[in-house]
mmCIF file of C-alpha atoms in Angstrom:
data_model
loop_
_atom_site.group_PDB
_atom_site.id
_atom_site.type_symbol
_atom_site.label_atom_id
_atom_site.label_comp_id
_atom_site.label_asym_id
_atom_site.label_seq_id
_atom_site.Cartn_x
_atom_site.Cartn_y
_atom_site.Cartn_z
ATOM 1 C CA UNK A 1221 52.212 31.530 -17.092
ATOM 2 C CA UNK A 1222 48.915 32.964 -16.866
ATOM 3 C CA UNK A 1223 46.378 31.365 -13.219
ATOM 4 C CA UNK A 1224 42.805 32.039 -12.947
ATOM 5 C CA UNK A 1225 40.650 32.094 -9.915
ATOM 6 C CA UNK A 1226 36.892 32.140 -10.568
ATOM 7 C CA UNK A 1227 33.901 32.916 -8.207
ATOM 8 C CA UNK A 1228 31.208 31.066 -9.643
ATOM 9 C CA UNK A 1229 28.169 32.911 -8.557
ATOM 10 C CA UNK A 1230 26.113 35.407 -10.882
ATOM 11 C CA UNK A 1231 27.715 38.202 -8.862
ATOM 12 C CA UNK A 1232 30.925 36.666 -8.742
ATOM 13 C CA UNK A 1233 34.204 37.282 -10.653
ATOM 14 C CA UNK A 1234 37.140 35.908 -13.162
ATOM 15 C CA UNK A 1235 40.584 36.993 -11.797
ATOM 16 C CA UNK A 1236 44.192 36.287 -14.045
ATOM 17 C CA UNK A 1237 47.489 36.434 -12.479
ATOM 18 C CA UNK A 1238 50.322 36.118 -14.936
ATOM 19 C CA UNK A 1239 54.050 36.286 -13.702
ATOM 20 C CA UNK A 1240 53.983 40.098 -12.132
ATOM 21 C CA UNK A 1241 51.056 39.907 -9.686
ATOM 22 C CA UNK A 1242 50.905 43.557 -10.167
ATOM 23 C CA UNK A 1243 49.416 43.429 -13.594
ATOM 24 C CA UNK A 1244 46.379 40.963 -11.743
ATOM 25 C CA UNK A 1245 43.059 41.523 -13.678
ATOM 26 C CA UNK A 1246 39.623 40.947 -12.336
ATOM 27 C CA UNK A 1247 36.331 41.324 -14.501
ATOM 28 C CA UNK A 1248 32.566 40.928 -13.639
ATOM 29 C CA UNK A 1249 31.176 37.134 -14.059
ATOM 30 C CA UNK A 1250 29.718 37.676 -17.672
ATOM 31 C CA UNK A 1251 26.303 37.083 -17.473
ATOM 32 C CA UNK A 1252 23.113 37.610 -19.956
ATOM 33 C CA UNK A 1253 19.704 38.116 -19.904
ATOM 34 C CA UNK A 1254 16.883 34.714 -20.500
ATOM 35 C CA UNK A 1255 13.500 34.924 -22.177
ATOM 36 C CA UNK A 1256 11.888 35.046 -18.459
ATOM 37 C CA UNK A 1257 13.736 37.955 -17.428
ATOM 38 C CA UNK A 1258 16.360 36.100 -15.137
ATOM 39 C CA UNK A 1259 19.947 36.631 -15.357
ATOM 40 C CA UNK A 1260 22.122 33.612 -16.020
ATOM 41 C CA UNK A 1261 25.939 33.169 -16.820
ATOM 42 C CA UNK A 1262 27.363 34.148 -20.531
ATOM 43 C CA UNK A 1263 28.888 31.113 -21.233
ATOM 44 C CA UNK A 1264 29.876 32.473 -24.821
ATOM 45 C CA UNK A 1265 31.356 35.676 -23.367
ATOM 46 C CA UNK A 1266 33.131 33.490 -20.592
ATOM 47 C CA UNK A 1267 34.555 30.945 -23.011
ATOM 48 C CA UNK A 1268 36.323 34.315 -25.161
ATOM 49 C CA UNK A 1269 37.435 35.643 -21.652
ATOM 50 C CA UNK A 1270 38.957 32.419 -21.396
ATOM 51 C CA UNK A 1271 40.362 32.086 -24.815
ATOM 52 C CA UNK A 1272 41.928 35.503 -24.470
ATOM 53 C CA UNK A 1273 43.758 35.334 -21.568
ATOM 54 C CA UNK A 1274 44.542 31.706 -21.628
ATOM 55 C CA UNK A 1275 45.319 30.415 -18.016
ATOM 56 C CA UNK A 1276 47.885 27.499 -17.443
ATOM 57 C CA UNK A 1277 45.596 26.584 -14.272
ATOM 58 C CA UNK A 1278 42.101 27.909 -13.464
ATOM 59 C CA UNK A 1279 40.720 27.418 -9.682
ATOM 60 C CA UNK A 1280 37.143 27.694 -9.437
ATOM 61 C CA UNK A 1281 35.597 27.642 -5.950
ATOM 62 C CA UNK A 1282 33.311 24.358 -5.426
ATOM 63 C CA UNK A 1283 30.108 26.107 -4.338
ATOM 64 C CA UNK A 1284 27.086 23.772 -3.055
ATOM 65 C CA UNK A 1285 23.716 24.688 -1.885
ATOM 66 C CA UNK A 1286 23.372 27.234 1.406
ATOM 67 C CA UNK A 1287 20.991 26.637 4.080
ATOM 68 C CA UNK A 1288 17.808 28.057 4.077
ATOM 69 C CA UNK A 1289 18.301 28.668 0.324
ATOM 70 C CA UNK A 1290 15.445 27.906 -1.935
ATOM 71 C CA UNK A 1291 15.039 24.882 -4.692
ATOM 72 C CA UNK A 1292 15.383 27.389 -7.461
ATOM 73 C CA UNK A 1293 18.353 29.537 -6.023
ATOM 74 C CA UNK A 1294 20.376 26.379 -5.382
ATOM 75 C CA UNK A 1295 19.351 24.852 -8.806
ATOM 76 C CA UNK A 1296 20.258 28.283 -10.219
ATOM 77 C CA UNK A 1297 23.591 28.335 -8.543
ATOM 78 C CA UNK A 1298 24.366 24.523 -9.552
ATOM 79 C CA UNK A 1299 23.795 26.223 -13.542
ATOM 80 C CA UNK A 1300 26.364 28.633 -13.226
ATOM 81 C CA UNK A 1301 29.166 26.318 -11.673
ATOM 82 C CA UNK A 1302 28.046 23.371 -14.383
ATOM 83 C CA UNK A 1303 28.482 26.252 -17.023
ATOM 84 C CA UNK A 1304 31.888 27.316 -15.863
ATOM 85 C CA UNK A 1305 32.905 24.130 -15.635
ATOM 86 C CA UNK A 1306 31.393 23.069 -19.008
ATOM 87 C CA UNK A 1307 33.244 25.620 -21.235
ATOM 88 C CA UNK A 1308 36.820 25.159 -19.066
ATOM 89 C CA UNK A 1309 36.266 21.661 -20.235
ATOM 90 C CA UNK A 1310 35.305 22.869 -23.795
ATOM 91 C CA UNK A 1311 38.239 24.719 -24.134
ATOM 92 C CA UNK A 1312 40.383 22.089 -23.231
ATOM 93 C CA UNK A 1313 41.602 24.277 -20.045
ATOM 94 C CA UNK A 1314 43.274 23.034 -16.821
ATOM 95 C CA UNK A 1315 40.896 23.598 -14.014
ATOM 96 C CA UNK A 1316 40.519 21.699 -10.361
ATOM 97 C CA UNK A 1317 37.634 22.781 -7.819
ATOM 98 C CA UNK A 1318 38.853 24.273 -4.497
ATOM 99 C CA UNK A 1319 36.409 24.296 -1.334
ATOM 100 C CA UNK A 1320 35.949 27.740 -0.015
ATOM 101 C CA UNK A 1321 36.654 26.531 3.796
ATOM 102 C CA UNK A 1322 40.731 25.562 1.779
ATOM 103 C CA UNK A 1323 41.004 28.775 0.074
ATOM 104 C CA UNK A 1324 39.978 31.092 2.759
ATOM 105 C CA UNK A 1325 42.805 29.122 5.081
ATOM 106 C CA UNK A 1326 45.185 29.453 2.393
ATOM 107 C CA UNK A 1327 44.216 33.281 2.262
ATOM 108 C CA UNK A 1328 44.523 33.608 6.136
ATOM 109 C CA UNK A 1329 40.317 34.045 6.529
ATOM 110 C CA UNK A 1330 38.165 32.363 8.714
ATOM 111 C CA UNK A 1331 36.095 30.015 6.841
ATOM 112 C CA UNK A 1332 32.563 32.102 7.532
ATOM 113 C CA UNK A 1333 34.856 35.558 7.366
ATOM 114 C CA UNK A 1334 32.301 38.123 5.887
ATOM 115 C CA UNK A 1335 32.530 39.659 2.481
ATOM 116 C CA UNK A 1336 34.295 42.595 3.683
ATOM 117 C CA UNK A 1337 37.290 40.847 4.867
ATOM 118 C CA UNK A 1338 38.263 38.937 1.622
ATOM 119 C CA UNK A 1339 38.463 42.681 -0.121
ATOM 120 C CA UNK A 1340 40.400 43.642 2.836
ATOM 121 C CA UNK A 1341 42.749 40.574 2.672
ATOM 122 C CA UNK A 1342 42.561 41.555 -1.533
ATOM 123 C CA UNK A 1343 44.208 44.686 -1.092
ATOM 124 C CA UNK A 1344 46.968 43.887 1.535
ATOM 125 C CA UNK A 1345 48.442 41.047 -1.068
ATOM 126 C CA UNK A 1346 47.542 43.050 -4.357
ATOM 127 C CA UNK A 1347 46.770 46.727 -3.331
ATOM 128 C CA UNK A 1348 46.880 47.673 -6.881
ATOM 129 C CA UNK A 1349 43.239 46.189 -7.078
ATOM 130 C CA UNK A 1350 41.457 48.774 -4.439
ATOM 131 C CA UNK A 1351 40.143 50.696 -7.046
ATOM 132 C CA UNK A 1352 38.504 48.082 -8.267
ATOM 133 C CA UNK A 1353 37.124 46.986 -5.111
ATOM 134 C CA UNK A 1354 35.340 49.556 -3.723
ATOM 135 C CA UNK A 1355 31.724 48.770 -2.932
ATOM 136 C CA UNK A 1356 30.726 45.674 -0.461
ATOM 137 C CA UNK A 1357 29.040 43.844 -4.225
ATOM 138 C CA UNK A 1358 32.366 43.685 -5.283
ATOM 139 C CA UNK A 1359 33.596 40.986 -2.672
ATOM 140 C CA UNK A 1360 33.204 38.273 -5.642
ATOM 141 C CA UNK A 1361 35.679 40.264 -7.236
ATOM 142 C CA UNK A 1362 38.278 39.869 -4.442
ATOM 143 C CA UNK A 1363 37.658 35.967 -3.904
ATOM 144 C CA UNK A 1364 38.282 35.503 -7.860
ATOM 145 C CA UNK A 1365 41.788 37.069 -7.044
ATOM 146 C CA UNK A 1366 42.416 35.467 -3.611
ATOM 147 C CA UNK A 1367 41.653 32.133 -5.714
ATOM 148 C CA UNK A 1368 43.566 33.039 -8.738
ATOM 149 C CA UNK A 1369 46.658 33.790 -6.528
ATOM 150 C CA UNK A 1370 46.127 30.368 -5.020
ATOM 151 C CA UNK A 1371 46.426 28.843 -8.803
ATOM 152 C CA UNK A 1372 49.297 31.110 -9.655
ATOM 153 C CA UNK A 1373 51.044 29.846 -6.414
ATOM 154 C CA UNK A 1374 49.976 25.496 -7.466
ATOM 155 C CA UNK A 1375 51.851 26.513 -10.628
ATOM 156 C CA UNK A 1376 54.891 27.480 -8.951
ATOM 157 C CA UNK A 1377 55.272 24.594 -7.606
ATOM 158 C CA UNK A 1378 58.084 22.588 -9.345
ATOM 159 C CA UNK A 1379 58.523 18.779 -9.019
ATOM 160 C CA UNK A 1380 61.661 17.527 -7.090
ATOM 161 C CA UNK A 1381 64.000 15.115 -8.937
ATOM 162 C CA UNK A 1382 61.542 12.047 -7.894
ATOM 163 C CA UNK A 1383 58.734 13.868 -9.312
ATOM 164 C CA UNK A 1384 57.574 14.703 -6.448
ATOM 165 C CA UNK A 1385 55.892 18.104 -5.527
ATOM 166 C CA UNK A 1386 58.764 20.345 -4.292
ATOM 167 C CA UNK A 1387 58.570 23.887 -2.669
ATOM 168 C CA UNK A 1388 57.306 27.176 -4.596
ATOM 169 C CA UNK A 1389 59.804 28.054 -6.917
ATOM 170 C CA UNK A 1390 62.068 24.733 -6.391
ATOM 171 C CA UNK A 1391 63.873 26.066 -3.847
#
């Protein structure tokens, strides 16, 4: 069993969680280089990240445009989440959208919590991942996990006799 948790912005993150949360893996939102000299997401490099590790569930946060933010920046933004959610469908991969106000609850953060308090939530759940979270750009790093934790958790979750949703781990 293998979750993912994705923060879809060009600075954000892919996180895996697999059965030992210890072994949790976060790398850099792939992204490439166009012909105008802007930076968009690497949907080939994200699709072999994908295939690699293979999640049972992906989360990817549902971003929308910010106020005060620009035509292009939102348009730009809108890319990246219709590319991530073009190749999970591409590869035939489980995925569901999560609002970021539901998985910052779910994480114990206010819903406008700044950046620095989703690493510091990040490292009191996994504090194997501090070394990778050491500078304030690497906050999309620590949502990808927080999310990814949140998927690994949905797939926990094991149907009671009526098929209904039960508790984590059936008990």
């Amino acid at each position: 069993m293998n979750a993912c948790g994705i923060d879809p912005g060009l600075s954000g993150a892919v996180a895996f969680i697999g059965e030992d949360p210890a072994e949790a893996l976060v790398f850099d939102m792939p992204t490439v280089m166009t012909t105008t000299g802007r930076r968009q997401i690497d949907a080939a490099a994200l699709a072999d990240l994908l295939r690699q590790h293979g999640p049972a569930l992906t989360l990817v946060e549902r971003v929308s445009a910010r106020p005060g933010e620009g035509a292009v920046g939102a348009f730009s933004f809108g890319h990246t989440l219709g590319s991530i959610v073009g190749v999970l469908g591409a590869l035939a991969l489980p995925y569901s959208l999560v609002a970021p106000v539901a998985w910052k609850r779910k994480a114990g953060l206010p819903a406008r919590a700044p950046k620095e308090a989703s690493m510091q939530a990040c490292v009191c759940v996994l504090p194997h991942t501090r070394p990778h979270l050491t500078m304030v750009k690497h906050h999309g790093r620590a949502e990808a996990l927080l999310i990814a934790l949140q998927a690994r958790s949905r797939l926990l979750v094991v149907p009671d006799e009526d098929g209904r949703k039960g508790t984590p781990g059936g008990g």
